[in-house]
Amino acid sequence: MTQPARPARASRRVRVNRSIDASQSCPLDSNASKTLNAFDASHASNARYLPSDPLRVDAGVFEWHASRPRTVEIHYDLEFDALAARLGAHGARRADDVFVHVVNASASAGGVLGPQGAGPNFDGGLISLCACNHGMRASLDACDWPGRWVAGFTTYSGMFGHQQYLRYLMRVGEAYASQHELVSALVHSGRADVVDAKDASRHASGDVWRIKPGSASDAATGRWRATTYCRPVIGHAHREDVDDETWHKDIEYVDQHGRRAALLVGDPRWSFVWNQPFICKTDPGPLRGHRRVSVTALLKHLRASAVAT
């Protein structure tokens, strides 16, 4: 989808605390460690064949891992009753955690909800949340995110008539501590096409970062350094010009408690996106940061909008 024009503004440079110790992240199990080691080795063995184009860094790896068949895709534009029925069938009316936040979204003259920014990203048949809401994602360690839910609403503004519409809802299926681990897992599970679809060095709305050529051997130790990764394309939501280093925060963010922002991937069986304003809140209002509620509480505060009736 074409991105709306962004107003010009001055370049920004972001200073990020880099003193966090790697031991504070969730430890990798033996299988995950083997996967990462194999990923590093495959990168190193193919490094001499790699062209200067950073988009082809993983070309040799992709040839060895066929894409995994995926028959389940994101569910789009469900009406309220259908959503409630699906969540009820899932048994999600118990006190599951739902992290509620506001997403940057635009509204067209026809009422269509359009994306703006780099998160969440709906490309590649998966919802990913890897480049926005750093504070919310850092509220749990990566190993504690799977099974939680995340809901994103449009902002409370005149653009939407001071109403808040549900933009997406997902049950977190996977969570990773760094871009290195995220890309490794996607490639080695046959989902290299997902990496390509979400690649920030190609797409202005991308939220996945590839490792730079020649940096594969340092990826495990430098996985939280922006210099390990390819820079986003100019015009990216977090890199508006050549001097803009806002994207460094997406790699290096550390909250006041010393926690990193986990990278979240939705389970496609329980991933829902709305391009139409079909579902809205019963109590719209400004929201700073995020809130944490149960699925039951979330459903009580949702209703079908006039568009869907």
Short mmCIF file of C-alpha atoms in Angstrom, two decimals:
data_model
loop_
_atom_site.label_atom_id
_atom_site.label_comp_id
_atom_site.label_asym_id
_atom_site.label_seq_id
_atom_site.Cartn_x
_atom_site.Cartn_y
_atom_site.Cartn_z
CA MET A 1 0.00 0.00 0.00
CA THR A 2 1.29 3.41 -0.90
CA GLN A 3 2.53 5.33 2.10
CA PRO A 4 1.10 8.82 2.70
CA ALA A 5 3.40 11.75 2.21
CA ARG A 6 5.30 12.67 5.34
CA PRO A 7 5.92 16.31 6.27
CA ALA A 8 9.52 17.46 6.02
CA ARG A 9 11.34 17.86 9.27
CA ALA A 10 14.84 18.22 10.59
CA SER A 11 17.09 15.21 10.87
CA ARG A 12 17.23 13.54 14.23
CA ARG A 13 20.06 11.76 15.94
CA VAL A 14 19.25 9.41 18.77
CA ARG A 15 21.61 8.60 21.60
CA VAL A 16 20.91 5.18 23.09
CA ASN A 17 22.28 3.59 26.23
CA ARG A 18 24.46 0.68 25.09
CA SER A 19 25.73 -0.50 28.46
CA ILE A 20 23.26 -3.35 28.90
CA ASP A 21 24.82 -6.74 29.56
CA ALA A 22 23.87 -9.54 27.15
CA SER A 23 23.20 -11.85 30.09
CA GLN A 24 20.02 -9.90 30.89
CA SER A 25 18.20 -11.32 27.88
CA CYS A 26 16.40 -14.67 27.93
CA PRO A 27 18.89 -17.52 27.53
CA LEU A 28 18.71 -19.49 24.30
CA ASP A 29 18.00 -23.20 24.51
CA SER A 30 20.37 -25.65 22.86
CA ASN A 31 18.35 -25.92 19.64
CA ALA A 32 18.16 -22.14 19.25
CA SER A 33 21.88 -21.85 19.86
CA LYS A 34 22.58 -24.48 17.20
CA THR A 35 20.35 -22.59 14.77
CA LEU A 36 22.17 -19.32 15.38
CA ASN A 37 25.57 -21.00 15.08
CA ALA A 38 24.55 -22.61 11.80
CA PHE A 39 23.24 -19.26 10.57
CA ASP A 40 26.54 -17.55 11.40
CA ALA A 41 28.55 -20.33 9.74
CA SER A 42 26.46 -20.24 6.58
CA HIS A 43 26.89 -16.48 6.34
CA ALA A 44 30.65 -16.74 6.83
CA SER A 45 31.03 -19.52 4.25
CA ASN A 46 29.13 -17.51 1.63
CA ALA A 47 30.68 -14.12 2.42
CA ARG A 48 33.19 -14.24 -0.46
CA TYR A 49 30.38 -14.76 -2.98
CA LEU A 50 28.22 -11.91 -1.74
CA PRO A 51 27.75 -8.82 -3.91
CA SER A 52 27.77 -5.30 -2.54
CA ASP A 53 23.96 -5.20 -2.49
CA PRO A 54 22.99 -5.84 1.16
CA LEU A 55 19.62 -7.22 0.08
CA ARG A 56 21.40 -10.34 -1.21
CA VAL A 57 23.32 -11.09 1.94
CA ASP A 58 21.29 -14.21 2.65
CA ALA A 59 21.00 -15.47 -0.93
CA GLY A 60 23.05 -18.62 -0.29
CA VAL A 61 21.13 -19.40 2.86
CA PHE A 62 17.75 -18.96 1.17
CA GLU A 63 18.63 -21.58 -1.47
CA TRP A 64 19.13 -24.21 1.24
CA HIS A 65 15.80 -23.68 2.99
CA ALA A 66 12.66 -24.09 0.94
CA SER A 67 9.80 -21.81 1.88
CA ARG A 68 7.46 -23.41 4.38
CA PRO A 69 3.89 -23.86 3.05
CA ARG A 70 1.59 -21.46 4.85
CA THR A 71 -2.11 -21.97 4.25
CA VAL A 72 -3.17 -19.77 7.18
CA GLU A 73 -3.03 -16.05 6.52
CA ILE A 74 -3.95 -12.94 8.44
CA HIS A 75 -7.71 -12.46 8.84
CA TYR A 76 -8.88 -9.14 7.40
CA ASP A 77 -11.87 -6.94 8.21
CA LEU A 78 -13.86 -9.23 10.50
CA GLU A 79 -17.01 -7.70 11.90
CA PHE A 80 -17.44 -7.56 15.65
CA ASP A 81 -19.65 -10.63 16.06
CA ALA A 82 -17.28 -12.76 14.00
CA LEU A 83 -14.30 -11.60 16.04
CA ALA A 84 -16.05 -12.29 19.34
CA ALA A 85 -17.03 -15.76 18.13
CA ARG A 86 -13.46 -16.57 17.11
CA LEU A 87 -12.02 -15.42 20.41
CA GLY A 88 -14.66 -17.39 22.27
CA ALA A 89 -13.79 -20.52 20.28
CA HIS A 90 -10.15 -20.00 21.17
CA GLY A 91 -11.06 -19.86 24.84
CA ALA A 92 -9.56 -16.40 25.13
CA ARG A 93 -12.23 -15.07 27.48
CA ARG A 94 -10.11 -16.06 30.44
CA ALA A 95 -7.81 -13.46 31.98
CA ASP A 96 -5.26 -13.49 29.15
CA ASP A 97 -3.14 -10.37 28.95
CA VAL A 98 -3.88 -7.93 26.15
CA PHE A 99 -1.45 -5.06 25.63
CA VAL A 100 -3.42 -2.15 24.17
CA HIS A 101 -1.63 0.70 22.38
CA VAL A 102 -2.14 3.35 19.72
CA VAL A 103 -0.80 2.90 16.20
CA ASN A 104 0.09 5.56 13.66
CA ALA A 105 -2.53 5.26 10.95
CA SER A 106 -4.01 7.46 8.25
CA ALA A 107 -7.58 7.69 7.02
CA SER A 108 -8.48 8.15 3.37
CA ALA A 109 -11.49 10.05 2.11
CA GLY A 110 -13.29 6.74 1.70
CA GLY A 111 -12.72 5.80 5.32
CA VAL A 112 -10.05 3.19 4.63
CA LEU A 113 -7.49 2.83 7.41
CA GLY A 114 -4.01 3.13 5.96
CA PRO A 115 -0.59 2.43 7.49
CA GLN A 116 1.83 5.12 8.51
CA GLY A 117 5.21 4.42 10.01
CA ALA A 118 7.06 1.14 10.44
CA GLY A 119 4.96 -0.72 12.95
CA PRO A 120 3.06 -2.88 13.05
CA ASN A 121 4.04 -4.47 9.75
CA PHE A 122 1.51 -6.73 7.98
CA ASP A 123 3.64 -7.84 5.02
CA GLY A 124 4.72 -11.41 4.33
CA GLY A 125 1.55 -12.97 5.76
CA LEU A 126 2.58 -12.27 9.36
CA ILE A 127 2.04 -9.37 11.74
CA SER A 128 5.30 -8.18 13.25
CA LEU A 129 5.91 -5.50 15.85
CA CYS A 130 9.62 -4.73 15.83
CA ALA A 131 10.06 -1.01 15.22
CA CYS A 132 7.63 0.92 17.41
CA ASN A 133 6.26 0.95 20.95
CA HIS A 134 9.66 0.08 22.37
CA GLY A 135 8.57 0.69 25.95
CA MET A 136 5.62 -1.69 25.70
CA ARG A 137 7.72 -4.43 24.10
CA ALA A 138 10.36 -4.02 26.80
CA SER A 139 7.81 -4.55 29.57
CA LEU A 140 8.36 -8.33 29.27
CA ASP A 141 11.37 -10.43 28.38
CA ALA A 142 11.17 -12.08 24.98
CA CYS A 143 10.57 -15.52 26.49
CA ASP A 144 7.47 -14.22 28.33
CA TRP A 145 5.65 -12.78 25.30
CA PRO A 146 4.32 -15.86 23.44
CA GLY A 147 0.65 -16.37 24.29
CA ARG A 148 0.01 -12.71 25.10
CA TRP A 149 -2.21 -10.54 22.93
CA VAL A 150 -1.54 -7.11 21.41
CA ALA A 151 -4.24 -4.73 20.17
CA GLY A 152 -3.60 -1.52 18.23
CA PHE A 153 -6.14 1.29 17.92
CA THR A 154 -6.15 4.44 15.82
CA THR A 155 -5.32 7.65 17.60
CA TYR A 156 -7.95 9.76 19.36
CA SER A 157 -7.97 12.69 16.96
CA GLY A 158 -10.08 14.69 14.58
CA MET A 159 -8.77 12.55 11.70
CA PHE A 160 -11.05 9.78 12.93
CA GLY A 161 -13.78 11.97 14.38
CA HIS A 162 -12.42 11.44 17.89
CA GLN A 163 -13.29 7.78 17.59
CA GLN A 164 -10.78 4.93 17.98
CA TYR A 165 -10.94 2.03 15.58
CA LEU A 166 -9.33 -1.36 15.98
CA ARG A 167 -6.44 -1.58 13.50
CA TYR A 168 -5.06 -4.97 14.45
CA LEU A 169 -5.20 -7.69 17.08
CA MET A 170 -2.76 -10.57 17.37
CA ARG A 171 -1.81 -13.35 19.71
CA VAL A 172 1.97 -13.38 19.96
CA GLY A 173 3.26 -16.64 18.51
CA GLU A 174 7.00 -15.88 18.54
CA ALA A 175 9.23 -13.36 20.27
CA TYR A 176 12.95 -12.71 19.88
CA ALA A 177 15.54 -10.73 21.79
CA SER A 178 17.31 -9.28 18.74
CA GLN A 179 17.02 -8.83 14.99
CA HIS A 180 19.77 -11.42 14.57
CA GLU A 181 17.67 -14.07 16.28
CA LEU A 182 14.50 -13.01 14.47
CA VAL A 183 16.04 -13.23 11.01
CA SER A 184 17.82 -16.49 11.87
CA ALA A 185 14.57 -18.10 13.00
CA LEU A 186 12.62 -16.94 9.95
CA VAL A 187 15.26 -18.09 7.47
CA HIS A 188 15.88 -21.46 9.08
CA SER A 189 12.17 -22.23 9.33
CA GLY A 190 11.71 -21.71 5.59
CA ARG A 191 10.31 -18.19 5.80
CA ALA A 192 12.98 -16.26 3.93
CA ASP A 193 10.18 -14.68 1.90
CA VAL A 194 8.90 -13.04 5.08
CA VAL A 195 12.31 -11.48 5.72
CA ASP A 196 12.33 -10.16 2.17
CA ALA A 197 8.82 -8.70 2.50
CA LYS A 198 9.69 -6.90 5.74
CA ASP A 199 13.25 -5.88 4.86
CA ALA A 200 13.86 -2.31 6.08
CA SER A 201 16.72 -1.83 3.62
CA ARG A 202 14.23 -2.22 0.78
CA HIS A 203 10.85 -1.13 2.12
CA ALA A 204 10.00 2.19 3.75
CA SER A 205 7.70 0.41 6.20
CA GLY A 206 10.04 -2.52 6.89
CA ASP A 207 10.75 -3.62 10.44
CA VAL A 208 13.28 -6.42 9.86
CA TRP A 209 17.00 -5.66 9.60
CA ARG A 210 19.48 -7.83 7.74
CA ILE A 211 23.04 -8.29 8.93
CA LYS A 212 25.57 -6.29 6.92
CA PRO A 213 28.02 -8.17 4.67
CA GLY A 214 31.12 -9.01 6.67
CA SER A 215 29.33 -8.68 10.02
CA ALA A 216 28.02 -12.23 10.32
CA SER A 217 30.86 -13.37 12.58
CA ASP A 218 30.14 -10.48 14.96
CA ALA A 219 26.36 -10.83 14.90
CA ALA A 220 26.06 -12.89 18.09
CA THR A 221 28.08 -10.39 20.14
CA GLY A 222 26.95 -7.31 18.22
CA ARG A 223 23.31 -8.21 17.87
CA TRP A 224 22.27 -5.05 19.75
CA ARG A 225 24.54 -2.68 17.81
CA ALA A 226 23.06 -0.75 14.90
CA THR A 227 26.37 -0.96 13.04
CA THR A 228 25.89 -4.73 12.69
CA TYR A 229 22.89 -4.25 10.40
CA CYS A 230 22.12 -2.79 6.99
CA ARG A 231 20.72 0.72 7.19
CA PRO A 232 17.07 1.27 6.26
CA VAL A 233 16.32 2.75 2.88
CA ILE A 234 16.19 6.54 2.84
CA GLY A 235 12.54 7.49 3.22
CA HIS A 236 11.99 4.80 5.84
CA ALA A 237 9.78 5.91 8.72
CA HIS A 238 12.86 5.96 10.97
CA ARG A 239 15.41 7.20 8.42
CA GLU A 240 14.11 10.18 6.55
CA ASP A 241 17.48 11.28 5.20
CA VAL A 242 21.11 10.18 5.14
CA ASP A 243 21.88 11.72 8.55
CA ASP A 244 18.81 10.39 10.34
CA GLU A 245 19.80 7.78 12.94
CA THR A 246 16.39 7.35 14.54
CA TRP A 247 16.45 3.71 13.42
CA HIS A 248 19.32 3.00 15.84
CA LYS A 249 16.72 3.02 18.62
CA ASP A 250 14.96 0.06 16.97
CA ILE A 251 18.12 -2.02 17.48
CA GLU A 252 19.64 -0.59 20.67
CA TYR A 253 16.69 0.46 22.85
CA VAL A 254 17.05 -0.16 26.58
CA ASP A 255 14.36 0.94 29.05
CA GLN A 256 14.94 2.46 32.49
CA HIS A 257 14.97 -1.01 34.02
CA GLY A 258 17.67 -2.27 31.66
CA ARG A 259 15.30 -4.36 29.52
CA ARG A 260 15.49 -4.71 25.76
CA ALA A 261 12.44 -4.41 23.50
CA ALA A 262 11.35 -7.88 22.38
CA LEU A 263 10.56 -8.40 18.69
CA LEU A 264 7.05 -9.81 18.33
CA VAL A 265 5.55 -12.00 15.60
CA GLY A 266 1.86 -12.88 15.58
CA ASP A 267 0.45 -16.36 15.24
CA PRO A 268 -1.32 -16.13 11.85
CA ARG A 269 -4.18 -18.27 13.14
CA TRP A 270 -4.95 -15.53 15.64
CA SER A 271 -3.92 -12.43 13.70
CA PHE A 272 -6.55 -9.90 12.64
CA VAL A 273 -6.16 -6.69 10.64
CA TRP A 274 -8.77 -4.06 9.81
CA ASN A 275 -8.45 -1.87 6.73
CA GLN A 276 -12.02 -0.73 7.29
CA PRO A 277 -13.29 1.01 10.46
CA PHE A 278 -15.56 -1.88 11.42
CA ILE A 279 -14.84 -2.10 15.17
CA CYS A 280 -14.40 0.80 17.58
CA LYS A 281 -14.05 1.46 21.29
CA THR A 282 -17.03 2.25 23.45
CA ASP A 283 -14.90 4.67 25.49
CA PRO A 284 -12.51 6.47 23.11
CA GLY A 285 -9.93 8.76 24.62
CA PRO A 286 -6.26 9.70 24.65
CA LEU A 287 -3.88 6.87 25.53
CA ARG A 288 -0.25 7.39 26.45
CA GLY A 289 2.04 4.39 26.37
CA HIS A 290 0.01 1.21 26.71
CA ARG A 291 -2.55 -0.49 28.91
CA ARG A 292 -2.75 -4.10 29.99
CA VAL A 293 -6.21 -5.67 30.20
CA SER A 294 -7.85 -9.08 29.87
CA VAL A 295 -9.46 -10.37 26.68
CA THR A 296 -12.81 -10.22 28.44
CA ALA A 297 -12.28 -6.56 29.35
CA LEU A 298 -11.19 -5.75 25.81
CA LEU A 299 -14.33 -7.27 24.28
CA LYS A 300 -16.51 -5.35 26.74
CA HIS A 301 -15.02 -2.11 25.45
CA LEU A 302 -15.53 -2.89 21.76
CA ARG A 303 -18.57 -2.49 19.56
CA ALA A 304 -19.47 -2.58 15.88
CA SER A 305 -19.03 0.81 14.27
CA ALA A 306 -21.66 2.46 12.10
CA VAL A 307 -19.66 1.49 9.01
CA ALA A 308 -20.19 -2.22 9.71
CA THR A 309 -23.91 -2.01 10.53
#
